[in-house]
Short mmCIF file of C-alpha atoms and ligand atoms in Angstrom, two decimals:
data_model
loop_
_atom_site.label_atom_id
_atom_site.label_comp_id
_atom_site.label_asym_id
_atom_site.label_seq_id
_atom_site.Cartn_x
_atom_site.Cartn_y
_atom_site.Cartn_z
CA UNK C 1341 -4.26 12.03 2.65
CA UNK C 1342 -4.45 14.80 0.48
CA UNK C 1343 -0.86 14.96 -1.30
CA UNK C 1344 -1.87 17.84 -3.40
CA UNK C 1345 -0.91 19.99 -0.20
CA UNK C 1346 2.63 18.94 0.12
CA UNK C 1347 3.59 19.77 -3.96
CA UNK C 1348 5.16 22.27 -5.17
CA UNK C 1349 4.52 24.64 -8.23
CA UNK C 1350 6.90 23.17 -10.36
CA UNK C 1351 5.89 19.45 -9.35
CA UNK C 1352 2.01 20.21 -9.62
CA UNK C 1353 2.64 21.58 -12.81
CA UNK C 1354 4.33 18.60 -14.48
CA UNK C 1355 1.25 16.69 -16.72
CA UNK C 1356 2.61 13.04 -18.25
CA UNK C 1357 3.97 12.56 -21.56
CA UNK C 1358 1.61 11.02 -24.19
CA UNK C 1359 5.04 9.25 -25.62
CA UNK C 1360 6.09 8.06 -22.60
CA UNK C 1361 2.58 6.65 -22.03
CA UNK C 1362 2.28 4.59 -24.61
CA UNK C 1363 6.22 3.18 -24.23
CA UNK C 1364 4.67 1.81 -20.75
CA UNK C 1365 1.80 0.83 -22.79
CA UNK C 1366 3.45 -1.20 -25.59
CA UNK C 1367 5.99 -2.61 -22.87
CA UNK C 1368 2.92 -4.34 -21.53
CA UNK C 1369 1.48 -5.24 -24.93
CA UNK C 1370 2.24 -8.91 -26.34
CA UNK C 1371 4.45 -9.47 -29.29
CA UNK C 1372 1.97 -10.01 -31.82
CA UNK C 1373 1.22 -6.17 -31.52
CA UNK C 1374 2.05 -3.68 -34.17
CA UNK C 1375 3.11 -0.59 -33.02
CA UNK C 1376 3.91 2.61 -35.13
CA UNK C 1377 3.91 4.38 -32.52
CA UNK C 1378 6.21 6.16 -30.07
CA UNK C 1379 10.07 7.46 -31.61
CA UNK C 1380 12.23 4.57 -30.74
CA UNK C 1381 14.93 3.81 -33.11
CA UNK C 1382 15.51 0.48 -34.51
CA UNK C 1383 17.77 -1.63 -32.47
CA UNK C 1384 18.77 -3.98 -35.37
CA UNK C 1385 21.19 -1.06 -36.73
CA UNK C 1386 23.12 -0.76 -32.97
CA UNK C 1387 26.24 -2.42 -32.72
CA UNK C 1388 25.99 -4.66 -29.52
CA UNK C 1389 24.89 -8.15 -30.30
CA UNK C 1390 25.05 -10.00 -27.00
CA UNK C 1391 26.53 -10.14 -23.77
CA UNK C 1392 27.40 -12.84 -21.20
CA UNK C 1393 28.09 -12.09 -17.54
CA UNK C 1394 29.92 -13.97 -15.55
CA UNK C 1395 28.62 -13.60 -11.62
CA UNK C 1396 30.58 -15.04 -8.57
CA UNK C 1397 29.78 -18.65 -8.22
CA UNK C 1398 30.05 -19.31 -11.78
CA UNK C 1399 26.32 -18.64 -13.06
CA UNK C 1400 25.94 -16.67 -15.96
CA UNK C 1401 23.51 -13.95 -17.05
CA UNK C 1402 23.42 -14.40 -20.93
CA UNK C 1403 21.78 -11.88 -22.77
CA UNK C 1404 21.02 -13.13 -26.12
CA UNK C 1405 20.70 -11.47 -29.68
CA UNK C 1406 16.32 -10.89 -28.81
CA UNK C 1407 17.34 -9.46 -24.80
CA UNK C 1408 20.02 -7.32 -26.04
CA UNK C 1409 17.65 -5.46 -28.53
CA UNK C 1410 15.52 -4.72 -25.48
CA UNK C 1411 18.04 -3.92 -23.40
CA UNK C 1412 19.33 -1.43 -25.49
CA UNK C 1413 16.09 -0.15 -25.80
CA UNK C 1414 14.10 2.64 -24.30
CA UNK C 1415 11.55 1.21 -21.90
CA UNK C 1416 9.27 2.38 -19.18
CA UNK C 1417 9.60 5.57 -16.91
CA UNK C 1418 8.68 3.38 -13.50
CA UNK C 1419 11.30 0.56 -14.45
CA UNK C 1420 11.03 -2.55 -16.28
CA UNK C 1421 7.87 -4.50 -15.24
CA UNK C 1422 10.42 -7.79 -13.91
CA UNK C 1423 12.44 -5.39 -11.53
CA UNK C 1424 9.72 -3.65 -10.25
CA UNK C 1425 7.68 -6.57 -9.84
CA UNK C 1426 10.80 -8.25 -7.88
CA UNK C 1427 11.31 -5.39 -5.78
CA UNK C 1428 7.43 -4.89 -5.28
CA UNK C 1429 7.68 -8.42 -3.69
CA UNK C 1430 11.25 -7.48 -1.43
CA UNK C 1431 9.30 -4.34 -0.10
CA UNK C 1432 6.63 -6.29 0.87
CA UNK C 1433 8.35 -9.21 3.14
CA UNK C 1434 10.85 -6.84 4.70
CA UNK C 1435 8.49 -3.98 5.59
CA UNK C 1436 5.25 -5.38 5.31
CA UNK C 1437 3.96 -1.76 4.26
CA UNK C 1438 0.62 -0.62 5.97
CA UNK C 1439 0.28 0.60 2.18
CA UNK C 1440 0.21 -2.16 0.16
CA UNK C 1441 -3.43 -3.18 1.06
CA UNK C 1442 -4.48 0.64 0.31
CA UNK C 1443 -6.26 1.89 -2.70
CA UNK C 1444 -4.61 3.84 -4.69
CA UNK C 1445 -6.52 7.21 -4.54
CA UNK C 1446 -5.68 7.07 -0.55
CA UNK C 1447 -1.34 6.09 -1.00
CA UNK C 1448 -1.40 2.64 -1.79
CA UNK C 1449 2.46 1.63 -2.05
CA UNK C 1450 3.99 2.59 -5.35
CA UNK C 1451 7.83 2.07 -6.99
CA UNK C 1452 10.00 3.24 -9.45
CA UNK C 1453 13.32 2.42 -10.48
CA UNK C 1454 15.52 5.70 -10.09
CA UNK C 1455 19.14 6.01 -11.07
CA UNK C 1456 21.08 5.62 -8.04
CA UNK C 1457 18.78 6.54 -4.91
CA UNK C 1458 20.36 10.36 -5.41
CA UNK C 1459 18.02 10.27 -8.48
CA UNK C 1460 15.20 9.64 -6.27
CA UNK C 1461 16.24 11.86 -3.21
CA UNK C 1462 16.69 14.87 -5.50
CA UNK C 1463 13.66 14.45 -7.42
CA UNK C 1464 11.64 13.65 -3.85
CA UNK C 1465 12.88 17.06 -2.75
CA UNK C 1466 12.25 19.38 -6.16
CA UNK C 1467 8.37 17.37 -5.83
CA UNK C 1468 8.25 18.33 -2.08
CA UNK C 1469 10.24 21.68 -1.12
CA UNK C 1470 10.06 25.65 -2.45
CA UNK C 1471 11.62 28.25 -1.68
CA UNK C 1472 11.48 29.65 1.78
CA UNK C 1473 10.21 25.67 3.32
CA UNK C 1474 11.18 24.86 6.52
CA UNK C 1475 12.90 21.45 6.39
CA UNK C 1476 13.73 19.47 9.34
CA UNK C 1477 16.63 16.98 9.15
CA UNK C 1478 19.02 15.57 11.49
CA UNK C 1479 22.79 17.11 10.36
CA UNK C 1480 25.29 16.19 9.91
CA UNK C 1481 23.99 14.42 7.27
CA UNK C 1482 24.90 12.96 3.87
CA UNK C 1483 26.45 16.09 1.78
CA UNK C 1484 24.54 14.75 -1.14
CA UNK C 1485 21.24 15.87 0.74
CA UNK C 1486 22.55 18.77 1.20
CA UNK C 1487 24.01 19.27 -2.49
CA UNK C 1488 19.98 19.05 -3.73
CA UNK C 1489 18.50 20.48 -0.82
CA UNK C 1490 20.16 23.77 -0.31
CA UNK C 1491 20.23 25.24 -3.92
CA UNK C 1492 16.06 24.80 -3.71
CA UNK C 1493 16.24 28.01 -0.99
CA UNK C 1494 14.81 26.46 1.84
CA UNK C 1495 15.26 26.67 5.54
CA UNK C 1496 17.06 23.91 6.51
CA UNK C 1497 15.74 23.26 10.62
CA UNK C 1498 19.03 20.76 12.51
CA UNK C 1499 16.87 18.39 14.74
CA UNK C 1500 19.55 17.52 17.30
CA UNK C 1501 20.72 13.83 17.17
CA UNK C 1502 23.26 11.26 18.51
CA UNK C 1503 24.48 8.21 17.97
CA UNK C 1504 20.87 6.59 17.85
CA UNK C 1505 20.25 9.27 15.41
CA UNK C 1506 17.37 12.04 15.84
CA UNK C 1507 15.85 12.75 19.07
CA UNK C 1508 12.57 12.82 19.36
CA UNK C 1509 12.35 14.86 22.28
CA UNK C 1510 14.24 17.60 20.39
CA UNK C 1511 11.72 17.56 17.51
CA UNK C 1512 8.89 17.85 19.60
CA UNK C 1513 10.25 21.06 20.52
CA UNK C 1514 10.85 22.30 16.90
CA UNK C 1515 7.22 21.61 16.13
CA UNK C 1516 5.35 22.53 18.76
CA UNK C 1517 6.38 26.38 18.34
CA UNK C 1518 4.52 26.54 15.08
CA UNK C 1519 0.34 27.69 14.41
CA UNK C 1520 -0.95 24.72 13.13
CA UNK C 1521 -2.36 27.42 10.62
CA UNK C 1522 0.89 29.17 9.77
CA UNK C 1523 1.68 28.04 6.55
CA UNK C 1524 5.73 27.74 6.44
CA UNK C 1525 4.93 25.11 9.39
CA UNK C 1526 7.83 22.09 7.98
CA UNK C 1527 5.96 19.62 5.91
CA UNK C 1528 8.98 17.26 5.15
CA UNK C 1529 11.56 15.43 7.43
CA UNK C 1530 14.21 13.78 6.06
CA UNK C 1531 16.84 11.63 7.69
CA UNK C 1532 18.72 8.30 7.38
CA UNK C 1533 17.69 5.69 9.69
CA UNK C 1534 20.86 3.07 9.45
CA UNK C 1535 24.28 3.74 9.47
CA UNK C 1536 23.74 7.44 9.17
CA UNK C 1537 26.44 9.22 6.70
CA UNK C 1538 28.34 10.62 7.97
CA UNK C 1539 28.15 9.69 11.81
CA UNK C 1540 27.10 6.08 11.54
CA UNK C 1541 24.31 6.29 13.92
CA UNK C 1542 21.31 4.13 13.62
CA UNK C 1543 18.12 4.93 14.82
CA UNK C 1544 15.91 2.82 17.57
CA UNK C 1545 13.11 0.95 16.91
CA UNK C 1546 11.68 3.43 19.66
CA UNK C 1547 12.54 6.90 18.48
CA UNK C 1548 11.39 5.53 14.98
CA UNK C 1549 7.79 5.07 16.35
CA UNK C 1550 7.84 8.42 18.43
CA UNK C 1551 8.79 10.10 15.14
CA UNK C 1552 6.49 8.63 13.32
CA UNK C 1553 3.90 9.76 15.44
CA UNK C 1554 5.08 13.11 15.78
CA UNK C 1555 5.02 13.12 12.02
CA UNK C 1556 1.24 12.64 12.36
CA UNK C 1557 0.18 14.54 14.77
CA UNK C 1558 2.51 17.51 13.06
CA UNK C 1559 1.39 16.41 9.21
CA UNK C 1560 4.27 16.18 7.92
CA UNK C 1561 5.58 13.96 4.99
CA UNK C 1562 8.74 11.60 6.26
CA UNK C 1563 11.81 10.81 3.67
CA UNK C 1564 13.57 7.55 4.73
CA UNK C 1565 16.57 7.53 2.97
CA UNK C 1566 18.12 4.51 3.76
CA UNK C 1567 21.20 2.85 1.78
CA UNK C 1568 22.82 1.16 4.33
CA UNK C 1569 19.72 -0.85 5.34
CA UNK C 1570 20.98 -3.77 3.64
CA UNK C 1571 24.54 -3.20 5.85
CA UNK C 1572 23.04 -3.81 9.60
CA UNK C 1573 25.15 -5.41 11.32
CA UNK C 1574 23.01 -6.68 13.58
CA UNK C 1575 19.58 -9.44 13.10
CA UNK C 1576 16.72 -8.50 13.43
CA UNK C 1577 17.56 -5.37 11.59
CA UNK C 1578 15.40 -2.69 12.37
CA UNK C 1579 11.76 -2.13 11.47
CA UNK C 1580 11.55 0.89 8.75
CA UNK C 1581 8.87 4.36 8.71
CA UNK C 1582 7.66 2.59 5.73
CA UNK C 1583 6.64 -0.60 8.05
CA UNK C 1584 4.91 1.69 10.55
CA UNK C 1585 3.13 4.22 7.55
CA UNK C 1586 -0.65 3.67 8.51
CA UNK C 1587 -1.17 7.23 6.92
CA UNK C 1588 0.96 6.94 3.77
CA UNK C 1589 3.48 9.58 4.62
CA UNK C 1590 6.49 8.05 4.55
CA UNK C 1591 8.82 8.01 1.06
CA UNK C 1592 11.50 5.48 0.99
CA UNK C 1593 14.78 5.32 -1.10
CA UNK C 1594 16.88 2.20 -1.20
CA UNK C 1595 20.19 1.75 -2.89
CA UNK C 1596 21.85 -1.00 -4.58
CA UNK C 1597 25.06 0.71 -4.71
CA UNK C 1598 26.44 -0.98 -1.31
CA UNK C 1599 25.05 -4.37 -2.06
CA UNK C 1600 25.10 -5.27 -5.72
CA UNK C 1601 27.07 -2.18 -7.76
CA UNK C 1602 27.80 1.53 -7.27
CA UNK C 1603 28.24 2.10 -10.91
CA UNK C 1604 25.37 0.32 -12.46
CA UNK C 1605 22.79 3.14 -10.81
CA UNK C 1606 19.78 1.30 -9.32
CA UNK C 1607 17.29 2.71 -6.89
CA UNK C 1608 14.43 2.73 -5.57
CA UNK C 1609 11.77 5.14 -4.57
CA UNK C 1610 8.97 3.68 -2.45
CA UNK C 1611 5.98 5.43 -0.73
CA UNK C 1612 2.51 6.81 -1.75
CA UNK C 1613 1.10 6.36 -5.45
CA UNK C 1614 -0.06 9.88 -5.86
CA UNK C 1615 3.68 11.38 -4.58
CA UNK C 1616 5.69 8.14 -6.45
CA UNK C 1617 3.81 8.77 -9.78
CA UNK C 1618 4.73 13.03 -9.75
CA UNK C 1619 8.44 11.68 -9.25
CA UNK C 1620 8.04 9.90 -12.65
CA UNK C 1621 6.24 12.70 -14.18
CA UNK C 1622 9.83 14.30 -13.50
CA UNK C 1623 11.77 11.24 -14.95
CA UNK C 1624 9.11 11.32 -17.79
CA UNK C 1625 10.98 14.57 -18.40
CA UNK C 1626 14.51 14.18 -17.81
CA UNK C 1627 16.46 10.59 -18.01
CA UNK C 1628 13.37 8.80 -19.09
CA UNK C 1629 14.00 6.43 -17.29
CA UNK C 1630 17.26 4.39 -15.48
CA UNK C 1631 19.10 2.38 -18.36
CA UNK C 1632 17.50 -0.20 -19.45
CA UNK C 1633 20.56 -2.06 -19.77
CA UNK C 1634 21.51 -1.92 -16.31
CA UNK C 1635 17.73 -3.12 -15.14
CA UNK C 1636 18.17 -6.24 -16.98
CA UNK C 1637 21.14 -7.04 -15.86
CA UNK C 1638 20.28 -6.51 -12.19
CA UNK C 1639 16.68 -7.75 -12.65
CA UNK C 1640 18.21 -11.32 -14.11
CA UNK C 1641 20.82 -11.82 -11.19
CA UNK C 1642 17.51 -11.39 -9.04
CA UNK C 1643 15.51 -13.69 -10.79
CA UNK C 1644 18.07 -16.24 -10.79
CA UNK C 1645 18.64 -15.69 -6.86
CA UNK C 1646 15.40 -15.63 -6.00
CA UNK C 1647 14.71 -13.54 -2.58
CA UNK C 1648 16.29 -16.19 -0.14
CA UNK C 1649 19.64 -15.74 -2.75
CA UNK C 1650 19.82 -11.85 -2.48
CA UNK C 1651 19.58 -12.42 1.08
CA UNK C 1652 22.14 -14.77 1.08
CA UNK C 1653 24.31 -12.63 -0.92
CA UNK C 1654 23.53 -9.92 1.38
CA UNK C 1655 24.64 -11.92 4.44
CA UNK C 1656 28.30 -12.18 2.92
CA UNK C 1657 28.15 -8.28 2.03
CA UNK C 1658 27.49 -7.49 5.37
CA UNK C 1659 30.13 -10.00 7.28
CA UNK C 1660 33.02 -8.41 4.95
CA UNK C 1661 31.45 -5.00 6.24
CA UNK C 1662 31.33 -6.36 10.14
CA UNK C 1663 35.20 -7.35 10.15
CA UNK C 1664 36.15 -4.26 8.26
CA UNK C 1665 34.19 -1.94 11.56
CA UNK C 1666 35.77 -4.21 13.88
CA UNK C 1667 38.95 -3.93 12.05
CA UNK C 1668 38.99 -0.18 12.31
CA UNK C 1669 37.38 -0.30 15.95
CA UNK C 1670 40.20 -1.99 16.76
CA UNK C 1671 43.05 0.05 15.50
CA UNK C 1672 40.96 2.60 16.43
CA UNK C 1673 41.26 1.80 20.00
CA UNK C 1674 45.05 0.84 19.62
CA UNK C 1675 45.98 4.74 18.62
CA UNK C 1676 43.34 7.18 18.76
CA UNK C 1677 41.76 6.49 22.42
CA UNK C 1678 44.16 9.67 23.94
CA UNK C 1679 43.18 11.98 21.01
CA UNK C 1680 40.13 11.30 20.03
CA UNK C 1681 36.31 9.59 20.72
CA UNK C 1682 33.49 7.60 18.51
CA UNK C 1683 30.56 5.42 18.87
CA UNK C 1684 30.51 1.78 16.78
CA UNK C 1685 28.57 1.84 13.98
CA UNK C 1686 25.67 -0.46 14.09
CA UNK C 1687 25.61 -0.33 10.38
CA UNK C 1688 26.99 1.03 6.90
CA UNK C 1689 30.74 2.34 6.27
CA UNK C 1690 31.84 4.97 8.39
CA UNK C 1691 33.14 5.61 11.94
CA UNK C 1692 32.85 9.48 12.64
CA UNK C 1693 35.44 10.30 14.83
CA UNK C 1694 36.04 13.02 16.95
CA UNK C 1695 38.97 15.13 17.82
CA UNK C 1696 40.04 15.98 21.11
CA UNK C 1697 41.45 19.50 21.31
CA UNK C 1698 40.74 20.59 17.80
CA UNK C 1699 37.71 22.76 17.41
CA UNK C 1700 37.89 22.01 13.68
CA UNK C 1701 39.20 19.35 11.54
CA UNK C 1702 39.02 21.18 8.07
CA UNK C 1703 42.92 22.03 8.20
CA UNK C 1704 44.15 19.43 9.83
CA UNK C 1705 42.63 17.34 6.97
CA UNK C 1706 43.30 19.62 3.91
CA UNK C 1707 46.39 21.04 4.94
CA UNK C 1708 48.23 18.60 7.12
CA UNK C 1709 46.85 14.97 6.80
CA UNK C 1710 48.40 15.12 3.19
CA UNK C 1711 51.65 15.73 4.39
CA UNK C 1712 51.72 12.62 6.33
CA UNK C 1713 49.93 10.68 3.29
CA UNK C 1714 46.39 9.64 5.45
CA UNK C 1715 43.30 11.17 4.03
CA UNK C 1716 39.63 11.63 5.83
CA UNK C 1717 37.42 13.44 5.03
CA UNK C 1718 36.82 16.88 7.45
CA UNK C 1719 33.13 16.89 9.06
CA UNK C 1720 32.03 20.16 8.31
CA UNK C 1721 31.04 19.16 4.65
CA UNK C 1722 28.07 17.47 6.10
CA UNK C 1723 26.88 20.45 8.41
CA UNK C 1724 23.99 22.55 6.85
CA UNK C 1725 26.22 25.81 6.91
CA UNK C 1726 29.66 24.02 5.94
CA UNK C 1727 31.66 26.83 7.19
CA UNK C 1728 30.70 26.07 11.06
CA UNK C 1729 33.81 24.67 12.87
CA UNK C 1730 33.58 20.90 13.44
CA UNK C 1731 35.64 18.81 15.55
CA UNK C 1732 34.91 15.35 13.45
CA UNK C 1733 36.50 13.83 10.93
CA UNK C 1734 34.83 10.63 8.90
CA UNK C 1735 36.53 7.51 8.09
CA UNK C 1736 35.46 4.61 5.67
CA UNK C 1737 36.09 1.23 6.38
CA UNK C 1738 35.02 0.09 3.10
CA UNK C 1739 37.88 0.05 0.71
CA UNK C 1740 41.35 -0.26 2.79
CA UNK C 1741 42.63 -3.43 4.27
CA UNK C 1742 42.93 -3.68 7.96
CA UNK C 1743 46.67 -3.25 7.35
CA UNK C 1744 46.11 0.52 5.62
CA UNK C 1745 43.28 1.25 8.25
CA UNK C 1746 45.68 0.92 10.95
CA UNK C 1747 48.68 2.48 9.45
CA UNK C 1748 45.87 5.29 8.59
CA UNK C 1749 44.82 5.27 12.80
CA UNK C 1750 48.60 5.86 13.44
CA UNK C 1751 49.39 8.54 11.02
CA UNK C 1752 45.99 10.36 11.91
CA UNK C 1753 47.12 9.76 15.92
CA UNK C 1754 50.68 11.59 15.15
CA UNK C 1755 48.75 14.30 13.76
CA UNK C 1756 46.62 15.08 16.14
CA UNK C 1757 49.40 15.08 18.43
CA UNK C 1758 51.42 17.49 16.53
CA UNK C 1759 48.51 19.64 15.95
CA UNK C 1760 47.01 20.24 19.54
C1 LIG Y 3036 22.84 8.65 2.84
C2 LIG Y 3036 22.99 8.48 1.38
N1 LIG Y 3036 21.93 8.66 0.59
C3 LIG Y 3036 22.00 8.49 -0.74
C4 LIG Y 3036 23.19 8.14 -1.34
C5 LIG Y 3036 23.22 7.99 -2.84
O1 LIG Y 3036 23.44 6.67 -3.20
P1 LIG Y 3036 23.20 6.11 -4.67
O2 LIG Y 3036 22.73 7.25 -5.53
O3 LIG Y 3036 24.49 5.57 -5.13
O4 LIG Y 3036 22.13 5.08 -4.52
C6 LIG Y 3036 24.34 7.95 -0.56
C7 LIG Y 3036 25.62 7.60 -1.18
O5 LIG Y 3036 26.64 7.50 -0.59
C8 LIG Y 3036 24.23 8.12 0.84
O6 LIG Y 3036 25.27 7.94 1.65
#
């Protein structure tokens, strides 16, 4: 592959900082080196001495007097070498990427650590799309996307979907009108296999292959943002794009905002080395790098856990997720059937409901849901033009209790019924 192709001006242009080289150069130095190099300040005048942890179960991650200096620390723009290391490892039994055996001049799989996977998403698409680009993407979709897509000036292409998420068939048909020559032919697709947000729809093992091939026989780059991986409700979960890249075209973002913390701001960016190391040129020259107070933390838990831990962990996550959906399927069934119609989620957070009789949801939600103290939120924030009518609302079964969630279903069923 020739990534050169798919990078824009600004991306192309960015050339690696001779500071931040050596801080990834000294962070795999031993101790005995001296280094007057690089600006870092000296941590023995910052206040924080230590910090202890406690995690459910009743371990402890303890960082002492020598960690917390690090941590507090400026360290490497990929991520701290234990994280990446860890997650290196994860990628590889989950997916078992294609790319891992590659060299590196032809996309051998690459991380970083990003902050949050919106870090890596937004950085993906200033590396990837100019203005005028034809992007193709599967909407609605996460308003987030759209938030760092749109201000970039490209053409943003809806590949029709449903609840198994974007049709193949429907893509073909995009594609096929271009020249192969022409060159505003779309060069990046981007959608979210599992537990789409905002519909929840989760794509087929099927449509993922017949995408992926379309993807090659079209040349395009593929960006598989998936957070809600780690929320599938059902086993085996689903094979990934970045378990069926034989080209190297596929760039993945995971998220441990569902699984382990929102707040802390840990993501990942996986996919080709040449297209993984221009998104740290761009870190290189913003945050730096994700805190390194935040890695540690998350990279000890990991440690400690070890894989078949996380995955234990991850079981729990996802069976408090399960009896939430079912929770809300169930109220959802015990006042909304008349008014309104949705597919279960196989995965993530949200049941994307639509309305019966009401072409769009954005008053009913901002005007009159308040009134009657339920809150959604009103699909047409996730279409590409926002201002399009849309008949679906979005609900989260994440943070209510099955108690509120029906109560919610009730309210929402009385105001439907007053409003049609
Ligand atoms: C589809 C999707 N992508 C990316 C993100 C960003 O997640 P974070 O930056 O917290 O990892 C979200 C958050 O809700 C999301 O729903």
């Amino acid at each position: 592959m020739n990534y050169a192709r798919f990078l824009t001006a600004v991306s192309a242009a960015r050339k690696p900082s001779a500071i931040r080289l050596l801080t990834e150069l000294q962070q795999r130095s031993p101790p005995s080196l001296i280094s007057l190099a690089g600006g870092a300040p000296n941590p023995n005048t910052f206040p924080f001495q230590s910090a202890s942890i406690t995690v459910r179960g009743g371990d402890a991650l303890l960082l002492d007097h020598t960690l917390m200096k690090r941590a507090l620390q400026y360290s490497g723009s990929y991520g701290i070498p234990e994280l990446l290391s860890w997650m290196k490892d994860l990628q590889k039994s989950l997916h078992n990427p294609p790319t891992a055996s590659f060299s590196a001049d032809r996309g051998q799989m690459e991380m970083c650590v990003t902050t949050g996977s919106q870090e890596g998403l937004c950085k993906i698409f200033e590396m990837l799309v100019s203005c005028g680009d034809n992007v193709l993407l599967d909407a609605p979709t996460y308003s987030g996307t759209l938030a760092a897509l749109q201000p970039l000036g490209c053409n943003i292409i809806n590949v029709s979907s449903d609840q198994h998420g974007m049709i193949p068939e429907a893509l073909q048909k995009i594609l096929e009108v271009w020249d192969p020559a022409d060159e505003r032919k779309p060069r990046v697709l981007y959608t979210i296999p599992n537990g789409g947000n905002p519909t929840g729809a989760s794509m087929t093992h099927e449509r993922k292959q017949k995408v992926y091939e379309l993807a090659r026989k079209y040349d395009m780059l593929i960006i598989e943002d998936d957070p809600y991986y780690f929320l599938q409700f059902q086993k085996p979960w689903a094979p990934t794009f970045l378990s069926m890249d034989e080209d190297g075209r596929v760039l993945r973002t995971d998220s441990f905002s569902k699984i382990l913390s929102s707040g802390l701001r840990i993501g990942f960016v996986t996919g080709p080395k040449p297209l993984v190391d221009r998104v740290v040129l761009h870190i290189q020259a913003s945050t730096m790098h994700t805190s390194t107070f935040t890695q540690l933390i998350v990279s000890q838990l990991l440690h400690n856990w070890g894989q078949d831990g996380f995955l234990k962990h991850i079981d729990s996550v996802i069976e408090f997720y399960r009896s939430q959906r079912n929770a809300m399927l169930s109220s959802a069934d015990r006042w909304l059937k008349d008014v309104a119609e949705w597919h279960p989620p196989l995965a993530g957070m949200f049941l994307w409901v639509k309305v019966k009789g009401v072409k769009d949801t954005q008053k009913l939600i901002m005007e009159k849901a308040l009134e009657k103290e339920v809150l959604l939120v009103p699909g047409g924030v996730f279409n590409i033009n926002s201002s399009d009518p849309c008949p679906y609302v979005r609900a989260a079964f994440s943070l209510s209790t099955p108690q509120q969630i029906d109560e919610a279903f009730r309210r929402l069923a009385d105001l439907i019924r007053e409003s049609v």
